[in-house]
Amino acid sequence: MRFISLACLLGPALCFAIEPAAPPPYRDASLPIEMRIDDLLARMTLEEKAGQMSQFVGPGDLRKHAKRLTPQADPGTASGFYKDVGAAELSRMIQAGLVGSLLNVSVEGEINEVQALARQSRLGIPLLIGADAIHGNGLVGGMTIYPTPLTLAATFNDALVEQVARQTAAEMRAHGSHWTFSPNVDVARDPRWGRTGETFGEDTYLVSRLGAAMVRGYQGKSLADPGSVLSCLKHLIAGSVPVNGLNFAPTDISERTLRSVYLPPYLAGIAAGAGSLMAAHQDLDGVPCHANAWLLEDLMRGEAGFRGFVVSDWTDVSRLVTVHRVAADFKEAVFQSVTAGLDLHMHGPDFAPALIALVREGRLSEARLDASVRRLLRAKFQLGLFENSHTDPALLAQVVRRADHRQLALEAARQGIVLLKNSAGLLPLDPARHARVLVTGPLADSTAVLGDWVYPQPRGHILTVLDGLRAVAPKGVELVFADLGNTVRTTPPEKIAAAVAQAREADVIVAVVGEKATRFPGDGDAKTSGENTDRSDLELFPDQLALLHALLATGKPVVAVLINSRPLAIEWVAETLPAIVQAWEPGAEGGQAVAEVLFGAVNPSGRLPITMSRGAGHLGAFYNHKPGQYFKKYALGETGPLFPFGHGLSYTTFAYTNLCAPARLAPGQPVGFSVDVTNTGARAGDEIVLAYVNDVVASVTVPVRELKAYQRVSLAPGETKTVTLTIDAGQLALFNRRMERVVEPGDFDLFVGDQRTRFTVTP
């Protein structure tokens, strides 16, 4: 099409025709992404490149935060998180193309507003919107809240976990976010650490499989799919084993342990296509992870072949100065982190000016910035943001909390509940024997079922344990609620006394106890687990124990339901109470799942993804320990775990027979094996088949057993199924004395259920 210039209207002498300017190549979606990146990079100024490497919280969050700090302040200009940047200034920076990413934008409608500002910039580069969507997009109101990762791990169900991530991605994209700071693939071996519930537990193989499943679920077959989001493996690396259980504390482990235990989940996530990594808070062997070139460049990009981008954790670049003290000032911290391999700074206004100054001083090359910006632009092109960066509010209503999403959240909760103890078949509750049920405990009617990384949700969207019991209780069962309030740390003695008085009239007592990780006020006292909520002991709080003692003294049977995000030390409870249900943090639909298990509508099938120790003094009780770990015993008390990894009871029983594996294997040959599993009880149920291997004689010490395969199998009463599994040859490898990863010839023991056999890898 041809256009007539305004000059034509001014006279024939000035009249000429012009063609419209062709769109630049980076705007052409038909061109290869790398060609588009080349074109766009060549057009960018140094300031725009530094802006792409800078992330901020959203303008709406700045307004809210400023209002909390100074209620009379002008919300458009007052500072919140940032000393000199308020909402108005941040909006101006976005419009000028000096911001590349925002995180946790929760203000309704704001994502479209900030993307519109970004489109007005000189080059129109869209913003990458990240979110702490850990088990659903929980920092936004009205979303589907799934069980927490540790709860999901107890399902041992890769397909279910992948589908949870897939649905989370759909709800995120409908809201306008493109990138989740998940999965957390830290291997958790110190439950004092408050973020244990954000992980998949203590086993390297389980964490690897479920982490990869979440990556596949988030990213789908293609990031170009409007229902896909970018995943982020975190926190690189081993922040889950701080020396004293405190978040940010140093990690001090050997390279062999690092490579054998903590690195494989990252390798599995990278192999699954993870688009980003997040560096960890702490230092590793004396070098902060945010300034560790061996970790970020040599190991991740060199050995592992990672091609995505690396983001810092919350203000951790500045902590190179304030906490780790390896940099004298912030500019030096920026230099160390970027030369180590960091691509994107979370979060704040000082990063870009420091980058620009370092380039102009000649300490950083502009080519180094180009490498980071290329990775960030690649993600934006892959996500299709240059073609469509806005979200349709109508789509949000169609996607969020859809019936199938709620149903999956419920099913995940059902499969993640672990029956720890069930003496004399107390559970499931029988209406004929348990017509009057007392429900009590500080978490009986608590939103603690939601877990960490969740902001307030509509109360009607949450099924507490009490809600679930009221909905599920069979006809003829009377539920009596003794309300103790929602304060998990303390309970007034008069409330305990009132609950005990009601207990005397009941047939059975359901006491819901544990911890609380929810982040919002208004539901009892402050959180006792979750991020930055670490503990020096793992016991139930004293008033909760006093409640259980008093209830037990009535002579009525007591069922303890545990709501918690880490394994607690409940030795007295396990020795004394007849039934214990480990519900973890089962999500917004979790109260129904707990009730279904208690009344027998669901047969529990979850297994512990992490060992439950007897106390903080027993930490290090993970199942895959070295042979010498329990060579000696403690002078007083028991030595082993309270409940081991993989423990979980059912309302039926299972028997294993006919474990068959090849006697001899050539080097590189996978281990194919089979075992017959029979439901020997009177109820249908799911059994999780766990297969462990031990290298009988090795050149270095190896664990007494390690999980190498698992499968969930459903069985009718009396039914037998042959379960066939394969262990890849590489799963038998170790790091020898020369730190070479090899499979050493020799004997290996295979354990499945109570079955055991031996096979030999030939030289």
PDB file of N, CA and C in Angstrom, residues 642-702:
ATOM      1  N   LEU A 642      12.837 -42.472  63.525  1.00  0.00           N
ATOM      2  CA  LEU A 642      11.510 -42.789  64.044  1.00  0.00           C
ATOM      3  C   LEU A 642      10.678 -43.465  62.962  1.00  0.00           C
ATOM      4  N   PHE A 643      10.605 -42.831  61.796  1.00  0.00           N
ATOM      5  CA  PHE A 643       9.963 -43.417  60.623  1.00  0.00           C
ATOM      6  C   PHE A 643      10.900 -43.192  59.441  1.00  0.00           C
ATOM      7  N   PRO A 644      11.291 -44.239  58.738  1.00  0.00           N
ATOM      8  CA  PRO A 644      12.288 -44.083  57.676  1.00  0.00           C
ATOM      9  C   PRO A 644      11.684 -43.581  56.371  1.00  0.00           C
ATOM     10  N   PHE A 645      12.541 -43.085  55.510  1.00  0.00           N
ATOM     11  CA  PHE A 645      12.163 -42.778  54.129  1.00  0.00           C
ATOM     12  C   PHE A 645      11.442 -43.989  53.532  1.00  0.00           C
ATOM     13  N   GLY A 646      10.341 -43.736  52.822  1.00  0.00           N
ATOM     14  CA  GLY A 646       9.594 -44.812  52.179  1.00  0.00           C
ATOM     15  C   GLY A 646       8.523 -45.433  53.036  1.00  0.00           C
ATOM     16  N   HIS A 647       8.449 -45.054  54.328  1.00  0.00           N
ATOM     17  CA  HIS A 647       7.436 -45.635  55.210  1.00  0.00           C
ATOM     18  C   HIS A 647       6.062 -45.097  54.861  1.00  0.00           C
ATOM     19  N   GLY A 648       5.071 -45.938  54.938  1.00  0.00           N
ATOM     20  CA  GLY A 648       3.690 -45.536  54.721  1.00  0.00           C
ATOM     21  C   GLY A 648       2.787 -46.756  54.782  1.00  0.00           C
ATOM     22  N   LEU A 649       1.720 -46.662  55.580  1.00  0.00           N
ATOM     23  CA  LEU A 649       0.800 -47.782  55.760  1.00  0.00           C
ATOM     24  C   LEU A 649      -0.419 -47.637  54.861  1.00  0.00           C
ATOM     25  N   SER A 650      -1.207 -48.710  54.820  1.00  0.00           N
ATOM     26  CA  SER A 650      -2.409 -48.760  54.003  1.00  0.00           C
ATOM     27  C   SER A 650      -3.505 -49.432  54.823  1.00  0.00           C
ATOM     28  N   TYR A 651      -4.725 -49.329  54.352  1.00  0.00           N
ATOM     29  CA  TYR A 651      -5.820 -50.066  54.975  1.00  0.00           C
ATOM     30  C   TYR A 651      -5.917 -51.485  54.433  1.00  0.00           C
ATOM     31  N   THR A 652      -5.003 -51.831  53.553  1.00  0.00           N
ATOM     32  CA  THR A 652      -4.888 -53.211  53.095  1.00  0.00           C
ATOM     33  C   THR A 652      -3.437 -53.638  53.250  1.00  0.00           C
ATOM     34  N   THR A 653      -3.103 -54.845  52.808  1.00  0.00           N
ATOM     35  CA  THR A 653      -1.734 -55.352  52.924  1.00  0.00           C
ATOM     36  C   THR A 653      -1.267 -55.842  51.560  1.00  0.00           C
ATOM     37  N   PHE A 654       0.060 -55.842  51.383  1.00  0.00           N
ATOM     38  CA  PHE A 654       0.647 -56.246  50.107  1.00  0.00           C
ATOM     39  C   PHE A 654       1.775 -57.237  50.360  1.00  0.00           C
ATOM     40  N   ALA A 655       1.935 -58.146  49.420  1.00  0.00           N
ATOM     41  CA  ALA A 655       3.019 -59.128  49.503  1.00  0.00           C
ATOM     42  C   ALA A 655       3.823 -59.091  48.212  1.00  0.00           C
ATOM     43  N   TYR A 656       5.152 -59.256  48.349  1.00  0.00           N
ATOM     44  CA  TYR A 656       6.068 -59.270  47.212  1.00  0.00           C
ATOM     45  C   TYR A 656       6.630 -60.672  47.039  1.00  0.00           C
ATOM     46  N   THR A 657       6.647 -61.135  45.803  1.00  0.00           N
ATOM     47  CA  THR A 657       7.230 -62.445  45.487  1.00  0.00           C
ATOM     48  C   THR A 657       7.910 -62.382  44.126  1.00  0.00           C
ATOM     49  N   ASN A 658       8.753 -63.380  43.877  1.00  0.00           N
ATOM     50  CA  ASN A 658       9.329 -63.623  42.541  1.00  0.00           C
ATOM     51  C   ASN A 658      10.115 -62.434  41.991  1.00  0.00           C
ATOM     52  N   LEU A 659      10.997 -61.902  42.799  1.00  0.00           N
ATOM     53  CA  LEU A 659      11.897 -60.867  42.284  1.00  0.00           C
ATOM     54  C   LEU A 659      12.896 -61.515  41.332  1.00  0.00           C
ATOM     55  N   CYS A 660      12.893 -61.073  40.111  1.00  0.00           N
ATOM     56  CA  CYS A 660      13.741 -61.667  39.076  1.00  0.00           C
ATOM     57  C   CYS A 660      14.604 -60.585  38.419  1.00  0.00           C
ATOM     58  N   ALA A 661      15.903 -60.819  38.379  1.00  0.00           N
ATOM     59  CA  ALA A 661      16.844 -59.917  37.712  1.00  0.00           C
ATOM     60  C   ALA A 661      17.933 -60.761  37.089  1.00  0.00           C
ATOM     61  N   PRO A 662      18.585 -60.299  36.023  1.00  0.00           N
ATOM     62  CA  PRO A 662      19.667 -61.073  35.413  1.00  0.00           C
ATOM     63  C   PRO A 662      20.824 -61.236  36.391  1.00  0.00           C
ATOM     64  N   ALA A 663      21.444 -62.407  36.367  1.00  0.00           N
ATOM     65  CA  ALA A 663      22.545 -62.678  37.288  1.00  0.00           C
ATOM     66  C   ALA A 663      23.804 -61.918  36.904  1.00  0.00           C
ATOM     67  N   ARG A 664      24.020 -61.725  35.588  1.00  0.00           N
ATOM     68  CA  ARG A 664      25.246 -61.071  35.140  1.00  0.00           C
ATOM     69  C   ARG A 664      24.892 -60.038  34.070  1.00  0.00           C
ATOM     70  N   LEU A 665      25.599 -58.927  34.119  1.00  0.00           N
ATOM     71  CA  LEU A 665      25.356 -57.846  33.177  1.00  0.00           C
ATOM     72  C   LEU A 665      26.675 -57.391  32.578  1.00  0.00           C
ATOM     73  N   ALA A 666      26.673 -57.136  31.280  1.00  0.00           N
ATOM     74  CA  ALA A 666      27.849 -56.559  30.635  1.00  0.00           C
ATOM     75  C   ALA A 666      27.934 -55.079  30.981  1.00  0.00           C
ATOM     76  N   PRO A 667      29.119 -54.492  30.927  1.00  0.00           N
ATOM     77  CA  PRO A 667      29.258 -53.057  31.187  1.00  0.00           C
ATOM     78  C   PRO A 667      28.337 -52.250  30.279  1.00  0.00           C
ATOM     79  N   GLY A 668      27.621 -51.289  30.858  1.00  0.00           N
ATOM     80  CA  GLY A 668      26.719 -50.441  30.095  1.00  0.00           C
ATOM     81  C   GLY A 668      25.345 -51.031  29.880  1.00  0.00           C
ATOM     82  N   GLN A 669      25.126 -52.254  30.343  1.00  0.00           N
ATOM     83  CA  GLN A 669      23.830 -52.897  30.145  1.00  0.00           C
ATOM     84  C   GLN A 669      22.864 -52.482  31.250  1.00  0.00           C
ATOM     85  N   PRO A 670      21.629 -52.048  30.916  1.00  0.00           N
ATOM     86  CA  PRO A 670      20.668 -51.687  31.960  1.00  0.00           C
ATOM     87  C   PRO A 670      20.210 -52.914  32.733  1.00  0.00           C
ATOM     88  N   VAL A 671      19.690 -52.666  33.927  1.00  0.00           N
ATOM     89  CA  VAL A 671      19.205 -53.742  34.793  1.00  0.00           C
ATOM     90  C   VAL A 671      17.689 -53.812  34.655  1.00  0.00           C
ATOM     91  N   GLY A 672      17.196 -54.777  33.930  1.00  0.00           N
ATOM     92  CA  GLY A 672      15.764 -55.004  33.855  1.00  0.00           C
ATOM     93  C   GLY A 672      15.357 -56.045  34.883  1.00  0.00           C
ATOM     94  N   PHE A 673      14.305 -55.778  35.636  1.00  0.00           N
ATOM     95  CA  PHE A 673      13.885 -56.738  36.655  1.00  0.00           C
ATOM     96  C   PHE A 673      12.374 -56.683  36.802  1.00  0.00           C
ATOM     97  N   SER A 674      11.823 -57.698  37.450  1.00  0.00           N
ATOM     98  CA  SER A 674      10.381 -57.754  37.689  1.00  0.00           C
ATOM     99  C   SER A 674      10.117 -58.322  39.072  1.00  0.00           C
ATOM    100  N   VAL A 675       8.945 -58.013  39.597  1.00  0.00           N
ATOM    101  CA  VAL A 675       8.524 -58.532  40.890  1.00  0.00           C
ATOM    102  C   VAL A 675       7.003 -58.625  40.879  1.00  0.00           C
ATOM    103  N   ASP A 676       6.479 -59.648  41.522  1.00  0.00           N
ATOM    104  CA  ASP A 676       5.032 -59.802  41.648  1.00  0.00           C
ATOM    105  C   ASP A 676       4.563 -59.140  42.938  1.00  0.00           C
ATOM    106  N   VAL A 677       3.512 -58.321  42.823  1.00  0.00           N
ATOM    107  CA  VAL A 677       2.938 -57.642  43.983  1.00  0.00           C
ATOM    108  C   VAL A 677       1.478 -58.065  44.099  1.00  0.00           C
ATOM    109  N   THR A 678       1.095 -58.534  45.281  1.00  0.00           N
ATOM    110  CA  THR A 678      -0.259 -59.032  45.522  1.00  0.00           C
ATOM    111  C   THR A 678      -0.921 -58.245  46.631  1.00  0.00           C
ATOM    112  N   ASN A 679      -2.165 -57.850  46.388  1.00  0.00           N
ATOM    113  CA  ASN A 679      -2.983 -57.246  47.444  1.00  0.00           C
ATOM    114  C   ASN A 679      -3.569 -58.387  48.269  1.00  0.00           C
ATOM    115  N   THR A 680      -3.055 -58.555  49.472  1.00  0.00           N
ATOM    116  CA  THR A 680      -3.477 -59.678  50.329  1.00  0.00           C
ATOM    117  C   THR A 680      -4.567 -59.280  51.316  1.00  0.00           C
ATOM    118  N   GLY A 681      -5.094 -58.072  51.202  1.00  0.00           N
ATOM    119  CA  GLY A 681      -6.133 -57.615  52.111  1.00  0.00           C
ATOM    120  C   GLY A 681      -7.497 -57.603  51.463  1.00  0.00           C
ATOM    121  N   ALA A 682      -8.431 -56.940  52.150  1.00  0.00           N
ATOM    122  CA  ALA A 682      -9.831 -56.952  51.729  1.00  0.00           C
ATOM    123  C   ALA A 682     -10.256 -55.670  51.031  1.00  0.00           C
ATOM    124  N   ARG A 683      -9.327 -54.727  50.846  1.00  0.00           N
ATOM    125  CA  ARG A 683      -9.659 -53.452  50.213  1.00  0.00           C
ATOM    126  C   ARG A 683      -8.765 -53.199  49.019  1.00  0.00           C
ATOM    127  N   ALA A 684      -9.303 -52.510  48.035  1.00  0.00           N
ATOM    128  CA  ALA A 684      -8.463 -52.052  46.930  1.00  0.00           C
ATOM    129  C   ALA A 684      -7.489 -51.004  47.457  1.00  0.00           C
ATOM    130  N   GLY A 685      -6.316 -50.962  46.851  1.00  0.00           N
ATOM    131  CA  GLY A 685      -5.332 -49.990  47.307  1.00  0.00           C
ATOM    132  C   GLY A 685      -4.218 -49.807  46.306  1.00  0.00           C
ATOM    133  N   ASP A 686      -3.458 -48.728  46.491  1.00  0.00           N
ATOM    134  CA  ASP A 686      -2.275 -48.440  45.684  1.00  0.00           C
ATOM    135  C   ASP A 686      -1.032 -48.782  46.492  1.00  0.00           C
ATOM    136  N   GLU A 687      -0.110 -49.477  45.870  1.00  0.00           N
ATOM    137  CA  GLU A 687       1.187 -49.769  46.479  1.00  0.00           C
ATOM    138  C   GLU A 687       2.261 -49.053  45.662  1.00  0.00           C
ATOM    139  N   ILE A 688       3.197 -48.439  46.359  1.00  0.00           N
ATOM    140  CA  ILE A 688       4.325 -47.807  45.695  1.00  0.00           C
ATOM    141  C   ILE A 688       5.512 -48.754  45.801  1.00  0.00           C
ATOM    142  N   VAL A 689       5.909 -49.293  44.661  1.00  0.00           N
ATOM    143  CA  VAL A 689       7.011 -50.250  44.597  1.00  0.00           C
ATOM    144  C   VAL A 689       8.316 -49.460  44.543  1.00  0.00           C
ATOM    145  N   LEU A 690       9.162 -49.668  45.544  1.00  0.00           N
ATOM    146  CA  LEU A 690      10.445 -48.963  45.646  1.00  0.00           C
ATOM    147  C   LEU A 690      11.580 -49.963  45.469  1.00  0.00           C
ATOM    148  N   ALA A 691      12.485 -49.678  44.549  1.00  0.00           N
ATOM    149  CA  ALA A 691      13.610 -50.573  44.271  1.00  0.00           C
ATOM    150  C   ALA A 691      14.908 -49.879  44.646  1.00  0.00           C
ATOM    151  N   TYR A 692      15.704 -50.543  45.489  1.00  0.00           N
ATOM    152  CA  TYR A 692      16.958 -49.993  45.988  1.00  0.00           C
ATOM    153  C   TYR A 692      18.125 -50.861  45.533  1.00  0.00           C
ATOM    154  N   VAL A 693      19.296 -50.228  45.418  1.00  0.00           N
ATOM    155  CA  VAL A 693      20.509 -50.948  45.018  1.00  0.00           C
ATOM    156  C   VAL A 693      21.633 -50.593  45.976  1.00  0.00           C
ATOM    157  N   ASN A 694      22.501 -51.573  46.240  1.00  0.00           N
ATOM    158  CA  ASN A 694      23.734 -51.338  46.994  1.00  0.00           C
ATOM    159  C   ASN A 694      24.902 -51.955  46.238  1.00  0.00           C
ATOM    160  N   ASP A 695      25.960 -51.153  46.059  1.00  0.00           N
ATOM    161  CA  ASP A 695      27.212 -51.639  45.484  1.00  0.00           C
ATOM    162  C   ASP A 695      27.962 -52.348  46.609  1.00  0.00           C
ATOM    163  N   VAL A 696      28.084 -53.675  46.518  1.00  0.00           N
ATOM    164  CA  VAL A 696      28.522 -54.483  47.660  1.00  0.00           C
ATOM    165  C   VAL A 696      29.948 -54.133  48.097  1.00  0.00           C
ATOM    166  N   VAL A 697      30.879 -54.064  47.158  1.00  0.00           N
ATOM    167  CA  VAL A 697      32.261 -53.687  47.464  1.00  0.00           C
ATOM    168  C   VAL A 697      32.677 -52.639  46.434  1.00  0.00           C
ATOM    169  N   ALA A 698      33.086 -51.457  46.924  1.00  0.00           N
ATOM    170  CA  ALA A 698      33.411 -50.353  46.019  1.00  0.00           C
ATOM    171  C   ALA A 698      34.732 -49.723  46.421  1.00  0.00           C
ATOM    172  N   SER A 699      35.268 -48.901  45.534  1.00  0.00           N
ATOM    173  CA  SER A 699      36.554 -48.263  45.804  1.00  0.00           C
ATOM    174  C   SER A 699      36.442 -47.101  46.782  1.00  0.00           C
ATOM    175  N   VAL A 700      35.217 -46.571  46.955  1.00  0.00           N
ATOM    176  CA  VAL A 700      34.940 -45.538  47.950  1.00  0.00           C
ATOM    177  C   VAL A 700      33.690 -45.967  48.710  1.00  0.00           C
ATOM    178  N   THR A 701      33.475 -45.394  49.875  1.00  0.00           N
ATOM    179  CA  THR A 701      32.275 -45.761  50.620  1.00  0.00           C
ATOM    180  C   THR A 701      31.040 -45.261  49.889  1.00  0.00           C
ATOM    181  N   VAL A 702      30.026 -46.115  49.839  1.00  0.00           N
ATOM    182  CA  VAL A 702      28.777 -45.783  49.162  1.00  0.00           C
ATOM    183  C   VAL A 702      27.625 -46.051  50.125  1.00  0.00           C
TER     184      VAL A 702
END
